[in-house]
Coordinates of C-alpha atoms and ligand atoms in Angstrom, one line a residue:
M1 CA -34.0 -39.2 -26.5
S2 CA -33.3 -38.4 -30.2
N3 CA -29.7 -38.5 -31.2
D4 CA -29.8 -38.2 -35.0
P5 CA -26.5 -36.8 -36.3
K6 CA -28.3 -34.9 -39.0
H7 CA -29.8 -32.7 -36.3
G8 CA -26.2 -31.5 -35.8
S9 CA -26.5 -28.3 -37.8
L10 CA -30.0 -27.7 -36.5
A11 CA -28.6 -28.0 -33.0
N12 CA -25.9 -25.5 -33.8
K13 CA -28.6 -23.1 -34.9
S14 CA -30.7 -23.6 -31.8
R15 CA -27.6 -23.0 -29.7
G16 CA -27.2 -19.7 -31.3
W17 CA -23.6 -20.0 -32.3
S18 CA -24.1 -21.6 -35.8
A19 CA -22.5 -18.8 -37.9
L20 CA -19.1 -19.5 -36.6
F21 CA -19.1 -23.2 -37.2
S22 CA -18.5 -24.7 -40.6
E23 CA -19.5 -28.3 -39.6
P24 CA -21.8 -29.9 -37.1
M25 CA -20.4 -31.1 -33.8
S26 CA -19.0 -34.6 -33.8
E27 CA -21.4 -37.2 -32.4
L28 CA -18.9 -38.3 -29.9
V29 CA -18.4 -34.7 -28.6
Q30 CA -22.2 -34.3 -28.5
R31 CA -22.6 -37.3 -26.3
Y32 CA -19.6 -36.4 -24.2
T33 CA -20.6 -32.8 -23.5
A34 CA -24.4 -33.3 -23.2
S35 CA -25.9 -33.1 -19.7
V36 CA -29.5 -33.4 -20.6
P37 CA -29.8 -37.0 -19.6
F38 CA -29.3 -36.0 -16.0
D39 CA -29.9 -32.2 -15.8
Q40 CA -33.5 -32.5 -17.0
R41 CA -34.0 -33.0 -13.3
L42 CA -33.6 -29.2 -13.0
A43 CA -36.5 -28.5 -15.4
A44 CA -38.9 -27.2 -12.8
A45 CA -36.3 -24.8 -11.4
D46 CA -35.2 -23.8 -14.9
I47 CA -38.8 -22.9 -15.8
A48 CA -39.4 -21.0 -12.5
G49 CA -36.2 -19.0 -13.1
S50 CA -37.2 -18.2 -16.7
L51 CA -40.7 -17.1 -15.6
A52 CA -39.2 -14.7 -13.0
H53 CA -36.7 -13.4 -15.5
A54 CA -39.3 -12.8 -18.2
E55 CA -41.7 -11.1 -15.8
M56 CA -38.9 -8.8 -14.7
L57 CA -37.7 -8.0 -18.3
A58 CA -41.3 -6.9 -19.1
A59 CA -41.6 -4.8 -15.9
Q60 CA -38.3 -3.1 -16.9
G61 CA -39.5 -2.5 -20.4
V62 CA -36.8 -4.7 -21.9
I63 CA -39.3 -7.0 -23.6
S64 CA -43.0 -6.3 -24.2
Q65 CA -45.8 -7.4 -21.9
Q66 CA -47.0 -9.5 -24.9
D67 CA -43.7 -11.2 -25.1
A68 CA -43.8 -12.0 -21.4
A69 CA -47.3 -13.4 -21.8
D70 CA -46.3 -15.6 -24.7
I71 CA -43.3 -16.8 -22.7
Q72 CA -45.5 -17.7 -19.8
R73 CA -48.0 -19.5 -22.0
G74 CA -45.2 -21.5 -23.7
L75 CA -43.5 -22.4 -20.5
A76 CA -46.7 -23.6 -19.0
Q77 CA -47.2 -25.9 -21.9
I78 CA -43.7 -27.2 -21.6
K79 CA -44.1 -27.7 -17.9
S80 CA -47.2 -29.8 -18.4
D81 CA -45.6 -31.8 -21.2
I82 CA -42.6 -32.5 -18.9
D83 CA -44.9 -33.5 -16.0
A84 CA -46.8 -35.7 -18.3
G85 CA -43.6 -37.4 -19.5
I86 CA -44.3 -36.4 -23.2
F87 CA -41.6 -33.7 -23.6
E88 CA -39.1 -34.8 -26.2
W89 CA -35.6 -34.3 -24.7
K90 CA -33.0 -33.9 -27.4
L91 CA -29.4 -34.9 -26.8
E92 CA -28.2 -32.6 -29.6
L93 CA -29.6 -29.7 -27.6
E94 CA -27.1 -30.5 -24.9
D95 CA -28.7 -29.5 -21.7
V96 CA -32.0 -28.8 -20.0
H97 CA -31.7 -25.0 -20.6
L98 CA -31.3 -25.3 -24.4
N99 CA -34.0 -28.0 -24.7
I100 CA -36.5 -25.8 -23.0
E101 CA -35.6 -22.7 -24.8
A102 CA -35.7 -24.3 -28.2
R103 CA -39.1 -25.8 -27.5
L104 CA -40.3 -22.5 -26.2
T105 CA -39.3 -20.8 -29.4
A106 CA -41.0 -23.5 -31.5
L107 CA -44.1 -22.9 -29.5
V108 CA -44.3 -19.1 -29.2
G109 CA -41.8 -17.8 -31.9
D110 CA -39.8 -14.6 -31.3
A111 CA -40.8 -14.1 -27.7
G112 CA -39.0 -17.3 -27.0
K113 CA -35.9 -15.9 -28.5
R114 CA -36.1 -12.8 -26.4
L115 CA -36.2 -14.8 -23.1
H116 CA -32.4 -15.0 -23.0
T117 CA -32.0 -11.3 -23.0
G118 CA -29.6 -10.2 -20.3
R119 CA -29.0 -13.8 -19.3
S120 CA -26.4 -16.5 -19.9
R121 CA -26.6 -20.2 -19.3
N122 CA -23.8 -19.5 -16.8
D123 CA -26.0 -17.5 -14.4
Q124 CA -29.0 -19.6 -15.4
V125 CA -27.5 -22.9 -14.4
A126 CA -26.2 -21.5 -11.1
T127 CA -29.7 -20.2 -10.3
D128 CA -31.3 -23.5 -11.3
V129 CA -29.0 -25.6 -9.1
R130 CA -29.6 -23.3 -6.1
L131 CA -33.3 -23.2 -6.6
W132 CA -33.5 -27.0 -6.9
L133 CA -31.2 -27.6 -3.9
R134 CA -33.2 -25.2 -1.7
G135 CA -36.3 -27.3 -2.4
E136 CA -34.5 -30.5 -1.6
I137 CA -33.1 -29.0 1.6
D138 CA -36.6 -28.1 2.6
A139 CA -37.7 -31.7 2.0
L140 CA -34.7 -33.2 3.9
A141 CA -35.2 -31.1 7.0
P142 CA -38.4 -32.9 8.1
L143 CA -36.8 -36.3 7.5
L144 CA -34.0 -35.3 9.9
A145 CA -36.7 -34.2 12.4
Q146 CA -38.5 -37.5 11.9
M147 CA -35.2 -39.4 12.6
Q148 CA -34.9 -37.5 16.0
R149 CA -38.6 -38.2 16.8
S150 CA -38.1 -41.9 16.2
L151 CA -35.1 -42.0 18.5
L152 CA -37.1 -40.1 21.2
S153 CA -40.0 -42.5 20.9
V154 CA -37.7 -45.5 21.5
A155 CA -35.8 -43.7 24.3
E156 CA -38.8 -42.5 26.3
P157 CA -39.8 -45.7 28.0
H158 CA -36.1 -46.6 28.7
T159 CA -34.8 -43.9 31.0
E160 CA -34.2 -46.6 33.6
T161 CA -33.1 -49.4 31.3
I162 CA -29.5 -49.9 31.9
L163 CA -26.8 -51.0 29.5
P164 CA -23.0 -50.8 29.8
G165 CA -21.6 -47.5 28.6
L166 CA -18.4 -48.2 26.7
T167 CA -15.1 -46.6 26.1
H168 CA -12.6 -48.4 23.9
L169 CA -15.5 -50.8 23.4
Q170 CA -14.9 -52.0 27.0
V171 CA -17.4 -51.8 29.8
A172 CA -17.0 -48.4 31.4
Q173 CA -20.0 -47.1 33.4
P174 CA -23.7 -47.9 33.4
V175 CA -25.9 -45.6 31.3
S176 CA -29.5 -45.7 30.4
F177 CA -30.6 -46.8 26.9
A178 CA -32.5 -43.5 26.6
H179 CA -29.4 -41.6 27.4
H180 CA -27.5 -43.5 24.8
L181 CA -30.1 -42.9 22.1
L182 CA -30.3 -39.2 23.1
A183 CA -26.6 -38.9 22.1
Y184 CA -27.8 -39.5 18.5
V185 CA -30.6 -37.0 18.9
E186 CA -28.0 -34.5 19.8
M187 CA -25.9 -35.4 16.7
F188 CA -28.9 -35.2 14.4
S189 CA -30.1 -31.9 16.0
R190 CA -26.7 -30.4 15.1
D191 CA -27.1 -31.7 11.6
A192 CA -30.4 -30.0 11.4
E193 CA -28.8 -26.7 12.6
R194 CA -26.1 -27.1 10.0
L195 CA -28.7 -27.7 7.3
V196 CA -30.4 -24.4 8.2
D197 CA -27.1 -22.7 7.9
V198 CA -26.2 -24.2 4.6
R199 CA -29.6 -23.1 3.2
K200 CA -28.7 -19.5 3.9
R201 CA -25.8 -19.6 1.5
V202 CA -27.6 -21.7 -1.1
N203 CA -30.4 -19.2 -1.2
R204 CA -28.8 -16.3 -3.0
L205 CA -29.5 -15.3 -6.5
P206 CA -26.8 -15.5 -9.3
L207 CA -29.1 -14.4 -12.1
G208 CA -28.1 -11.0 -13.4
A209 CA -24.4 -12.0 -13.5
A210 CA -25.0 -13.1 -17.1
A211 CA -22.0 -14.7 -18.6
L212 CA -19.6 -13.4 -16.0
A213 CA -19.4 -9.6 -16.0
G214 CA -23.0 -8.6 -15.4
T215 CA -25.1 -7.1 -18.1
S216 CA -25.9 -3.7 -19.7
Y217 CA -29.6 -4.3 -19.6
P218 CA -31.4 -2.5 -16.7
L219 CA -32.3 -5.7 -14.8
D220 CA -34.0 -5.6 -11.5
R221 CA -32.2 -8.4 -9.7
E222 CA -34.0 -7.7 -6.4
R223 CA -37.3 -8.2 -8.0
V224 CA -36.2 -11.6 -9.4
A225 CA -34.8 -12.6 -6.0
K226 CA -38.1 -11.7 -4.4
T227 CA -40.2 -13.6 -7.0
L228 CA -38.1 -16.7 -6.5
G229 CA -37.8 -16.5 -2.7
F230 CA -34.1 -15.9 -2.6
D231 CA -32.8 -14.2 0.6
G232 CA -30.3 -12.1 -1.3
L233 CA -28.1 -11.6 -4.3
C234 CA -24.7 -12.9 -5.2
M235 CA -22.8 -9.6 -5.1
N236 CA -20.0 -10.4 -7.5
S237 CA -20.9 -11.5 -11.0
L238 CA -17.6 -13.5 -11.4
D239 CA -18.2 -15.4 -8.2
A240 CA -21.9 -15.9 -9.0
V241 CA -21.3 -17.9 -12.1
S242 CA -18.3 -19.8 -11.1
D243 CA -18.3 -21.0 -7.5
R244 CA -20.2 -24.1 -6.3
D245 CA -19.2 -23.8 -2.7
F246 CA -22.9 -23.9 -1.7
A247 CA -23.2 -27.3 -3.3
I248 CA -20.0 -28.5 -1.7
E249 CA -21.1 -27.2 1.7
F250 CA -24.3 -29.2 1.2
C251 CA -22.3 -32.3 0.4
S252 CA -20.2 -31.7 3.5
W253 CA -23.4 -31.5 5.6
A254 CA -24.5 -34.7 4.0
A255 CA -21.2 -36.4 4.7
I256 CA -21.4 -35.4 8.4
T257 CA -25.0 -36.5 8.6
M258 CA -24.2 -39.9 7.0
M259 CA -21.3 -40.3 9.4
H260 CA -23.8 -40.0 12.3
V261 CA -26.2 -42.3 10.5
S262 CA -23.4 -44.8 10.0
R263 CA -22.4 -44.8 13.6
L264 CA -26.0 -45.5 14.7
A265 CA -26.2 -48.2 12.0
E266 CA -23.0 -49.8 13.3
E267 CA -24.4 -49.9 16.8
I268 CA -27.7 -51.4 15.6
V269 CA -25.7 -54.1 13.8
L270 CA -23.8 -54.9 17.0
W271 CA -26.8 -54.8 19.2
M272 CA -28.5 -57.3 16.9
T273 CA -25.8 -59.9 17.2
Q274 CA -26.1 -63.0 19.3
N275 CA -23.2 -61.8 21.4
Y276 CA -25.0 -58.6 22.4
G277 CA -28.7 -59.4 22.0
F278 CA -29.7 -55.9 23.1
I279 CA -32.3 -55.3 20.5
D280 CA -34.3 -56.9 17.8
L281 CA -35.5 -55.5 14.5
A282 CA -38.9 -56.1 13.0
D283 CA -38.8 -58.8 10.3
R284 CA -39.7 -56.4 7.6
Y285 CA -36.4 -54.6 8.0
C286 CA -34.3 -57.8 7.9
T287 CA -33.3 -60.2 5.2
G288 CA -32.6 -63.9 5.3
S289 CA -29.8 -66.0 3.9
S290 CA -30.3 -68.3 0.9
I291 CA -28.2 -71.0 2.6
M292 CA -28.4 -70.5 6.3
P293 CA -32.0 -70.9 7.5
Q294 CA -31.4 -69.4 10.9
K295 CA -30.2 -66.0 9.6
R296 CA -31.9 -62.7 10.0
N297 CA -29.6 -59.9 8.8
P298 CA -29.8 -56.2 9.5
D299 CA -29.2 -55.3 5.9
V300 CA -30.8 -51.9 6.1
A301 CA -28.4 -50.7 8.7
E302 CA -25.4 -52.3 6.9
L303 CA -26.4 -50.6 3.6
A304 CA -26.8 -47.2 5.4
R305 CA -23.3 -47.7 6.8
G306 CA -22.1 -48.6 3.3
K307 CA -23.8 -45.7 1.5
T308 CA -21.9 -43.3 3.7
G309 CA -18.9 -44.1 1.5
R310 CA -20.6 -42.9 -1.7
V311 CA -21.7 -39.7 0.0
Y312 CA -18.1 -39.0 1.2
G313 CA -17.1 -39.7 -2.4
H314 CA -19.4 -37.0 -3.7
L315 CA -17.9 -34.5 -1.3
T316 CA -14.5 -35.4 -2.5
A317 CA -15.7 -35.2 -6.1
T318 CA -17.2 -31.8 -5.8
L319 CA -14.3 -30.4 -3.8
T320 CA -11.8 -31.7 -6.4
L321 CA -14.0 -30.5 -9.3
M322 CA -13.7 -26.9 -8.0
K323 CA -10.1 -26.7 -6.8
G324 CA -8.4 -26.3 -10.1
Q325 CA -10.8 -23.9 -11.8
P326 CA -9.7 -20.4 -12.6
L327 CA -12.4 -17.7 -12.6
T328 CA -15.0 -17.9 -13.9
Y329 CA -17.4 -20.5 -15.4
N330 CA -15.8 -23.6 -16.8
K331 CA -17.5 -26.6 -18.2
D332 CA -16.1 -28.6 -15.3
N333 CA -19.0 -27.4 -13.3
Q334 CA -21.4 -29.5 -15.3
E335 CA -19.9 -32.3 -13.2
D336 CA -21.4 -30.9 -10.0
K337 CA -24.9 -32.3 -10.8
E338 CA -24.7 -36.1 -10.6
P339 CA -22.9 -36.2 -7.3
L340 CA -25.3 -33.6 -5.9
F341 CA -28.3 -35.4 -7.1
D342 CA -27.1 -38.7 -5.8
T343 CA -26.2 -37.1 -2.4
V344 CA -29.8 -35.8 -2.1
D345 CA -31.3 -39.1 -3.1
T346 CA -29.1 -41.1 -0.8
L347 CA -29.8 -38.9 2.2
A348 CA -33.5 -38.8 1.6
A349 CA -33.8 -42.6 1.2
T350 CA -31.5 -43.3 4.1
L351 CA -33.0 -40.9 6.6
R352 CA -36.5 -42.1 5.7
I353 CA -35.8 -45.8 6.1
M354 CA -33.6 -45.5 9.2
A355 CA -36.2 -43.4 11.0
E356 CA -38.8 -46.0 10.3
M357 CA -36.6 -48.9 11.3
V358 CA -35.4 -47.2 14.5
S359 CA -39.0 -46.6 15.6
G360 CA -39.6 -50.3 15.4
I361 CA -36.6 -51.4 17.5
V362 CA -37.5 -54.0 20.1
V363 CA -35.5 -53.4 23.3
K364 CA -34.3 -56.3 25.4
P365 CA -33.6 -54.7 28.8
E366 CA -32.5 -58.0 30.5
A367 CA -29.7 -58.6 28.1
M368 CA -28.5 -55.0 28.5
Q369 CA -28.7 -55.3 32.3
R370 CA -26.8 -58.6 32.2
A371 CA -24.0 -57.1 30.1
A372 CA -23.8 -54.1 32.5
Q373 CA -23.2 -56.4 35.4
R374 CA -20.2 -58.0 33.8
G375 CA -17.2 -55.8 33.7
F376 CA -17.2 -53.8 36.9
A377 CA -19.2 -50.9 35.6
T378 CA -19.7 -49.5 39.1
A379 CA -16.0 -49.4 40.0
T380 CA -15.9 -45.6 39.6
D381 CA -18.9 -45.3 41.9
L382 CA -17.0 -47.2 44.6
A383 CA -14.1 -44.9 44.2
D384 CA -16.5 -41.9 44.4
Y385 CA -18.0 -43.5 47.6
L386 CA -14.6 -43.6 49.2
V387 CA -13.9 -40.0 48.2
K388 CA -17.1 -38.9 50.0
K389 CA -15.8 -40.7 53.1
G390 CA -12.7 -38.5 52.9
V391 CA -10.3 -40.8 50.9
P392 CA -8.3 -38.8 48.3
F393 CA -9.4 -39.8 44.8
R394 CA -6.1 -41.3 43.7
D395 CA -5.9 -43.5 46.8
A396 CA -9.5 -44.5 46.3
H397 CA -8.7 -45.5 42.7
E398 CA -6.0 -47.8 44.0
V399 CA -8.2 -49.4 46.6
V400 CA -10.9 -50.1 44.0
A401 CA -8.4 -51.5 41.5
A402 CA -7.4 -54.1 44.2
A403 CA -11.0 -54.9 44.9
V404 CA -11.7 -55.4 41.1
K405 CA -8.6 -57.7 40.9
H406 CA -10.1 -59.8 43.7
G407 CA -13.5 -59.8 42.0
L408 CA -11.9 -61.0 38.8
Q409 CA -10.2 -63.8 40.6
Q410 CA -13.4 -64.8 42.3
G411 CA -15.5 -64.4 39.1
K412 CA -17.7 -61.9 41.0
D413 CA -18.9 -58.4 40.4
L414 CA -18.1 -55.8 43.1
S415 CA -21.8 -55.8 44.1
E416 CA -21.5 -59.6 44.8
L417 CA -18.6 -59.3 47.2
P418 CA -19.6 -59.6 50.9
L419 CA -19.2 -56.6 53.1
D420 CA -16.4 -58.0 55.2
V421 CA -14.4 -58.7 52.0
L422 CA -15.0 -55.2 50.8
R423 CA -14.1 -53.7 54.2
G424 CA -10.8 -55.6 53.9
F425 CA -9.9 -53.2 51.1
H426 CA -10.8 -50.1 53.1
A427 CA -12.1 -49.7 56.6
S428 CA -14.4 -46.8 55.7
I429 CA -16.6 -49.0 53.5
G430 CA -20.0 -49.4 55.2
D431 CA -23.1 -51.4 54.6
D432 CA -24.6 -48.5 52.7
V433 CA -22.0 -49.2 49.9
Y434 CA -24.3 -51.5 47.9
E435 CA -27.3 -49.2 47.7
S436 CA -25.4 -46.0 47.3
A437 CA -22.6 -47.1 45.0
L438 CA -22.4 -50.7 43.8
T439 CA -25.7 -51.3 42.2
L440 CA -26.3 -50.2 38.6
E441 CA -29.3 -48.2 39.6
A442 CA -27.3 -46.3 42.3
S443 CA -24.6 -45.5 39.7
L444 CA -27.2 -44.2 37.2
N445 CA -29.2 -42.2 39.7
A446 CA -26.0 -40.5 41.0
R447 CA -25.2 -38.9 37.7
K448 CA -27.5 -35.9 38.1
V449 CA -25.1 -33.4 36.6
V450 CA -26.6 -31.5 33.6
G451 CA -26.0 -33.8 30.6
G452 CA -25.7 -36.8 32.8
T453 CA -27.4 -40.2 32.6
S454 CA -29.7 -40.0 35.7
P455 CA -33.3 -40.7 34.8
E456 CA -34.5 -37.3 35.9
R457 CA -31.9 -35.5 33.7
V458 CA -32.7 -37.7 30.8
R459 CA -36.4 -37.1 31.1
E460 CA -35.8 -33.4 31.1
Q461 CA -33.8 -33.8 27.9
I462 CA -36.5 -35.8 26.2
A463 CA -39.0 -33.1 27.1
A464 CA -36.7 -30.4 25.8
H465 CA -36.1 -32.2 22.5
R466 CA -39.8 -32.8 22.1
Q467 CA -40.5 -29.1 22.6
R468 CA -37.8 -28.2 20.1
L469 CA -39.1 -30.5 17.5
G470 CA -42.7 -29.3 18.0
Ligands
LIG501 N1 -24.9 -27.6 -18.8 C1 -24.1 -26.6 -18.3 C2 -23.7 -26.8 -16.9 O1 -24.2 -27.7 -16.3 C3 -24.9 -25.3 -18.4 C4 -24.0 -24.1 -18.5 C5 -23.3 -24.1 -19.8 N2 -22.6 -22.9 -20.0 C6 -21.7 -22.8 -21.0 N3 -21.1 -21.6 -21.1 N4 -21.3 -23.8 -21.7 O2 -22.9 -26.2 -16.4

């Protein structure tokens, strides 16, 4: 990146506001205000937007067909230079837009200077960010689908693998491991729905709003929208150049999605501990310790959990960036880019690696089963059993509480108490109680309600998710 102060006046000239200025911009200001070190990432979107704008200008007779052809040729050259990594980005040219425009003019002369007719960097940058973000959304959606597929592939063989379902982190009721994983599939499927919805509001065209008030040139905005694949136009020029709610909404999607990732990561970390021992992760997703030779740490899950913080931070940053801005464009908006870029990068990397890691989870059903057997997970089932025999639920609840208390004293699960002992708590308990209520399997099988953990319901859900994901 060249940053020679003697370019200052040159830069003023390229920016098109030289006449008003009697001295070049201070070098400090140049550095402080320049965005090209990061917004060059928008180059492809900027060029696509310029091509569509130029084509429309020619079609409307605002510039000549020859100008449009020159612009096309110049931009093609610039694109290939950027792709090849030989484009010379200049800090004194401030941002991606001015860099490309100055180079275009150097390459094709006056046609390059006509490209900006009826356009401002204000509607240009808003268009670029939307175009770029739309592309990223389209790349993130399959990663979210892959995450769900990975969870389904682990879940499928475990519709009858029982682990303790928890509330308050205390053993509550038996559930299947498949059912547990499908809870995350539901979360990520809602994230996928939300992403589709965010895209609708991202995919509207600001170009034509010009600086803020619209333009007197006879622009065909619909034509540009169609060329660029936008679903519609921003219908108020002031709003079009100023609001970044589409980016904030994306960051809020990202924050919610990372919150789900983080919950899953937390469970993976817990399940990996010696205390749980419910799963193991492939070695390639673990790291060791430089001092403790026995260690295998689930660093990927921990980092995913940790990176959730920075994504929340970006949401807060973009919200705060916007809240004090009067209409219309203010330079504050230049600060939308780095948080947005980092949000996209963090989500893409995290979803990719988590999906991969999840698909390699090694399940340890015996440890899950053992944990489910401690903690009276079938106490509710015994109460339900009594209800079926005509005992009012509240009374049944009391009876079972007494039985659990006895079990605790004896160090035995309800299913390990002999029939005569159980009958001591209520006369209507029969020898069918073990098979129909007290075993983990009986408890699981009984929860046949839609959305419940019974293996048949869960298999239906797996099939439905598979069909949805195609
Ligand atoms: N680099 C600027 C941004 O990111 C482009 C728009 C500049 N417009 C202006 N009037 N200074 O927002």
